[in-house]
Coordinates of C-alpha atoms and ligand atoms in Angstrom, one line a residue:
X22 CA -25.3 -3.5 3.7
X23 CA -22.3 -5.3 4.7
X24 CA -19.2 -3.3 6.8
X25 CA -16.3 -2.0 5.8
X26 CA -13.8 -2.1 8.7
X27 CA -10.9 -0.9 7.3
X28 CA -7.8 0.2 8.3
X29 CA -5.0 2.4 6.4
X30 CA -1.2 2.3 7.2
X31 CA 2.3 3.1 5.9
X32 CA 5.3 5.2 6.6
X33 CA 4.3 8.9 8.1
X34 CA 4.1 11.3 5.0
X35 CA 2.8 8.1 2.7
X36 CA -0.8 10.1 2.2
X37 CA -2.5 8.4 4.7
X38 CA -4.8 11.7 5.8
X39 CA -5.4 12.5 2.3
X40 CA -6.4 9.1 0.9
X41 CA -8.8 8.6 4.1
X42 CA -10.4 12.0 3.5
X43 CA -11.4 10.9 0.3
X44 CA -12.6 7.0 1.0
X45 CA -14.2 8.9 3.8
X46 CA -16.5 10.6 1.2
X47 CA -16.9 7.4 -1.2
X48 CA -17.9 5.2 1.4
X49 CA -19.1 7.1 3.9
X50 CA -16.9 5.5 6.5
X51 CA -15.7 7.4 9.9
X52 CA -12.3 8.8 9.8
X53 CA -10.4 7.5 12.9
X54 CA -7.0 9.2 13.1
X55 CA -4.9 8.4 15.9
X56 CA -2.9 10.9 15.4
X57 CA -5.7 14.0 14.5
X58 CA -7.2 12.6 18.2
X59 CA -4.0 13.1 19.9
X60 CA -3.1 16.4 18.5
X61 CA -6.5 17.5 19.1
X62 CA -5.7 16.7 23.1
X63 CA -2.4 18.3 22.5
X64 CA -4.2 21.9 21.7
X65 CA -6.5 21.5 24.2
X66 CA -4.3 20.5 27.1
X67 CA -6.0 17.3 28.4
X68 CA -3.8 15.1 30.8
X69 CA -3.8 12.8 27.6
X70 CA -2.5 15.5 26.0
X71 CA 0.3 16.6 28.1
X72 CA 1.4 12.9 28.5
X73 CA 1.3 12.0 24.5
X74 CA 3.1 15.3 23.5
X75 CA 6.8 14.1 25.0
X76 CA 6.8 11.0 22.8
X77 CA 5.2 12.8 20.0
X78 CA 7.7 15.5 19.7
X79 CA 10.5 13.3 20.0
X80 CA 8.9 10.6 17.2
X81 CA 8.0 7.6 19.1
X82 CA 5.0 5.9 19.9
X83 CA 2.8 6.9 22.3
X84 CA 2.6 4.1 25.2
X85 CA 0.1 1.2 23.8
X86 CA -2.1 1.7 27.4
X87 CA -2.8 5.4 26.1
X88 CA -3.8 4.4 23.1
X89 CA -5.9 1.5 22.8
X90 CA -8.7 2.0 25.4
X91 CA -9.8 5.1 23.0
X92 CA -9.3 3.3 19.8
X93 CA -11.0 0.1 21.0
X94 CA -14.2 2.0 22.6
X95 CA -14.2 4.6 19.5
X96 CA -14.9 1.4 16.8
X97 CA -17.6 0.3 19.2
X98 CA -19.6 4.2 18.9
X99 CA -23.0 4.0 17.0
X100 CA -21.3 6.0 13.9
X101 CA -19.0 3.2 13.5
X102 CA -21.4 0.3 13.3
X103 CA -21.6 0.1 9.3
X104 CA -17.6 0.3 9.0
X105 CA -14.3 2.8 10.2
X106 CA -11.8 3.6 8.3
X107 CA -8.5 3.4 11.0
X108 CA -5.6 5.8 10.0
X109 CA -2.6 5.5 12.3
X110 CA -4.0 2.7 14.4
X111 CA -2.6 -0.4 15.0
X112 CA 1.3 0.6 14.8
X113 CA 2.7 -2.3 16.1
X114 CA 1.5 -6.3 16.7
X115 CA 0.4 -5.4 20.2
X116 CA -1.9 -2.7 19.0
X117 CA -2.9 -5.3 15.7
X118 CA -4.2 -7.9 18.8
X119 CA -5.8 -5.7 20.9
X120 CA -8.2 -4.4 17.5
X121 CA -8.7 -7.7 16.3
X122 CA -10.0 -8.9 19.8
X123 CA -12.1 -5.5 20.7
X124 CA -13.8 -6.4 16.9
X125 CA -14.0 -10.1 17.6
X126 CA -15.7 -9.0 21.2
X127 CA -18.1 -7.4 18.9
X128 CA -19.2 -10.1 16.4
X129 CA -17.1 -8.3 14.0
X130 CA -13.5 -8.2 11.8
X131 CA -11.4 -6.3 9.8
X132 CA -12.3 -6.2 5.9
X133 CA -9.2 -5.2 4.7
X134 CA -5.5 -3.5 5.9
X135 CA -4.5 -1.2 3.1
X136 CA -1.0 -0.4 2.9
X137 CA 0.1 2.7 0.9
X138 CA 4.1 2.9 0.4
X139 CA 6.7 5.5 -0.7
X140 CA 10.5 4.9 -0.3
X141 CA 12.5 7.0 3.0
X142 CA 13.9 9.5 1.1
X143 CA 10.8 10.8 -0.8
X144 CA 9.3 10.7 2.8
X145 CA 11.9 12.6 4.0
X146 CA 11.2 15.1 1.3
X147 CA 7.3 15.4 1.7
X148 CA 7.1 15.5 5.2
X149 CA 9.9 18.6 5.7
X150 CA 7.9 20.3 3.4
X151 CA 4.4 19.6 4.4
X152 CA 2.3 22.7 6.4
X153 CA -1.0 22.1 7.9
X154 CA -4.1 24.3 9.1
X155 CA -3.7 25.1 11.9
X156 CA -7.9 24.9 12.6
X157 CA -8.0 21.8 10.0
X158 CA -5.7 19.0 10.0
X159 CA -7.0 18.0 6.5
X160 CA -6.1 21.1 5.0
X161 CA -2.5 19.6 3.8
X162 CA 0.2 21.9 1.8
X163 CA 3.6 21.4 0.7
X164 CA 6.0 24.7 0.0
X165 CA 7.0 23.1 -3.6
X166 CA 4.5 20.4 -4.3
X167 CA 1.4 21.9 -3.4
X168 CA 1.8 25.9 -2.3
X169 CA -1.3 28.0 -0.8
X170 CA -2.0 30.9 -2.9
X171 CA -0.8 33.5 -0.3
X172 CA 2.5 32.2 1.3
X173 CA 1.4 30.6 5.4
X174 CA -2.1 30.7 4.9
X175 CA -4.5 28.0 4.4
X176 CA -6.6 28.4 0.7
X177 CA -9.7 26.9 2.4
X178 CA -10.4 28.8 5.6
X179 CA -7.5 31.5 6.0
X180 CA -6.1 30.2 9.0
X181 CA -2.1 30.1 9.8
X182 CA -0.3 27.4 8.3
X183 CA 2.5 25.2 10.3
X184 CA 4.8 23.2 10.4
X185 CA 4.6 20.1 13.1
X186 CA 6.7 19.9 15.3
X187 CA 7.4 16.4 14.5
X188 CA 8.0 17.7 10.6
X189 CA 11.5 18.1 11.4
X190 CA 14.0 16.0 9.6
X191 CA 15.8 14.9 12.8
X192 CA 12.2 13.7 14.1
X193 CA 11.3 12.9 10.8
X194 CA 14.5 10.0 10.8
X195 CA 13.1 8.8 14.1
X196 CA 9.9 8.4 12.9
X197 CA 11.1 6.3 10.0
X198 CA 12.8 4.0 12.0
X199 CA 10.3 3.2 14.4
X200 CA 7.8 2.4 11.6
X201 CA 10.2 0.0 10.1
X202 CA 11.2 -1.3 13.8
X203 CA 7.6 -1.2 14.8
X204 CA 4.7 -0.8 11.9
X205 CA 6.3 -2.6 9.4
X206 CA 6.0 -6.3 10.7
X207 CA 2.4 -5.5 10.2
X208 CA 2.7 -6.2 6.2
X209 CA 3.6 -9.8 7.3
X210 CA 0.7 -10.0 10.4
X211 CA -2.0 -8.7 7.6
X212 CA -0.2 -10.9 4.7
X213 CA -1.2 -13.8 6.4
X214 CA -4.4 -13.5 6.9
X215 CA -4.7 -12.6 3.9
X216 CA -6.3 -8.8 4.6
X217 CA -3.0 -6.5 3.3
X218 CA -3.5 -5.2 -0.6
X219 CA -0.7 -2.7 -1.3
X220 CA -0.7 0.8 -3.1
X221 CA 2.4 2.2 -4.7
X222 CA 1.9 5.6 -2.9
X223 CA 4.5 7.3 -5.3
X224 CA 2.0 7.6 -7.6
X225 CA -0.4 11.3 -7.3
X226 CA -3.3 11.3 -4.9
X227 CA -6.0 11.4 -7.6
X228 CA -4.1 8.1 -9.0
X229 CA -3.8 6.5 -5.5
X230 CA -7.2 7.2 -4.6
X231 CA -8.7 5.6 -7.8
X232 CA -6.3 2.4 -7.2
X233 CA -7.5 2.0 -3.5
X234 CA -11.5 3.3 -4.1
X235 CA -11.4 0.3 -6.9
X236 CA -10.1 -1.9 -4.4
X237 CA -12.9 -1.3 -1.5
X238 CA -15.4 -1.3 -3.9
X239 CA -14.6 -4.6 -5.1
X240 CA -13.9 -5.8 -1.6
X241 CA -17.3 -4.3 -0.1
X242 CA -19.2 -6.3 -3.1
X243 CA -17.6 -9.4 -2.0
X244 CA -18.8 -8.8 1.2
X245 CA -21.8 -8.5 0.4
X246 CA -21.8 -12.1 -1.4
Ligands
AMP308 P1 0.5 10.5 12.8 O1 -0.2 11.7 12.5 O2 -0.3 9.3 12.5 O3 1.9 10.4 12.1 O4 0.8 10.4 14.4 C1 1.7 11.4 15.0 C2 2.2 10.8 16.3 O5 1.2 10.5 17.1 C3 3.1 9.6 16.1 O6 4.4 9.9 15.7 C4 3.0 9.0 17.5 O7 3.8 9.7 18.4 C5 1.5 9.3 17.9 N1 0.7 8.2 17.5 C6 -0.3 8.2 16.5 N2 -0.9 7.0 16.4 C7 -0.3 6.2 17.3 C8 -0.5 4.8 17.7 N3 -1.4 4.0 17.1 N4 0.3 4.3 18.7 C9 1.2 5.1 19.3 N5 1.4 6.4 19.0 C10 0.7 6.9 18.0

């Protein structure tokens, strides 16, 4: 079977988590979220944890020495072999280098750089809205688009529901502009190469999903070839 190396990216609030939940499922691929592995330090405390949290909060990018040593050695673990799916990782051209040489290192390249996008405003909309699980990241809600039955609690396990902190619209801004300053030259790096195919992430999840599961399935066939 051939890999799928794959990696998902797009404004914060695009879908990113829910779309790579699902391909998660269809292709049996590792979900590697940069940010679910940094939070995850966050709550427990680590150094890492401590240090990632400032620039979290405040909507920049974690330093590239943090974050690339873990991503790097993480697509190299057994359960990776056969393909990843990378969600939040590379952000910037630095980051974009350092994969493509940990993956060359390893006999290996990317298959594809998916790019889901949705306009700053409807960002801005989603994101001030969005609660999350507070034991499971990918337990998403929105207070208009998509309420929990009982108001702050999570449908699928009853735990809390929260806002982030970096769900708040001033953060929220700051976050846009570094992905436009930082992430967005990516569409150019990935255009190139000829690895970006683009999703109109407006759309609903079920018809986002079915545009991008069409797309890897045709890809991993070609692969295969
Ligand atoms: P996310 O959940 O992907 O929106 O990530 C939340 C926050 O984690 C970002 O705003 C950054 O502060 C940090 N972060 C996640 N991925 C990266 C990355 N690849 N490089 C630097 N910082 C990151």
């Amino acid at each position: 079977m051939s890999e799928l190396n794959l990696i998902l990216f797009g404004p914060p609030g695009a879908g990113k988590g829910t779309q790579a939940d699902r391909l998660r499922e269809d292709f049996q691929l590792p979900h590697i979220s940069t940010g679910d592995i940094l939070r995850a330090q966050v709550s427990e405390g680590t150094a890492l944890g401590t240090e990632a949290k400032r620039f979290m909060d405040a909507g920049k990018l974690v330093p590239d020495e943090v974050i690339v040593g873990m991503i790097t050695d993480r697509v190299a673990d057994g359960d990776a072999r056969d393909g990843f799916l990378l969600d939040g990782f590379p952000r910037n051209e630095h980051q974009a280098d350092a994969l493509a040489e940990a993956l060359s290192s390893l006999e290996r390249h990317l298959t594809a750089a998916l790019l889901i996008e949705v306009p700053d405003d409807e960002i801005v909309r989603r994101l001030a809205g969005r609660r999350v699980c507070v034991k499971n990241p990918s337990h998403i809600y929105h207070v208009d688009f998509d309420p929990p039955k009982h108001e702050g609690v999570c449908d699928q396990d009853g735990s809390r529901l929260l806002q982030r902190d970096d769900d708040r619209e001033e953060t929220i801004r700051t976050r846009l502009e570094v992905y436009h300053s930082q992430t967005e030259p990516l569409i150019g790096y990935y255009d190139e190469s000829g690895l970006l195919r683009r999703f109109d992430g407006t759309r609903g999840p079920d018809e986002v999903h079915a545009h991008i599961r069409a797309t890897v399935a045709t890809l991993r066939l070609e692969e295969s070839l």
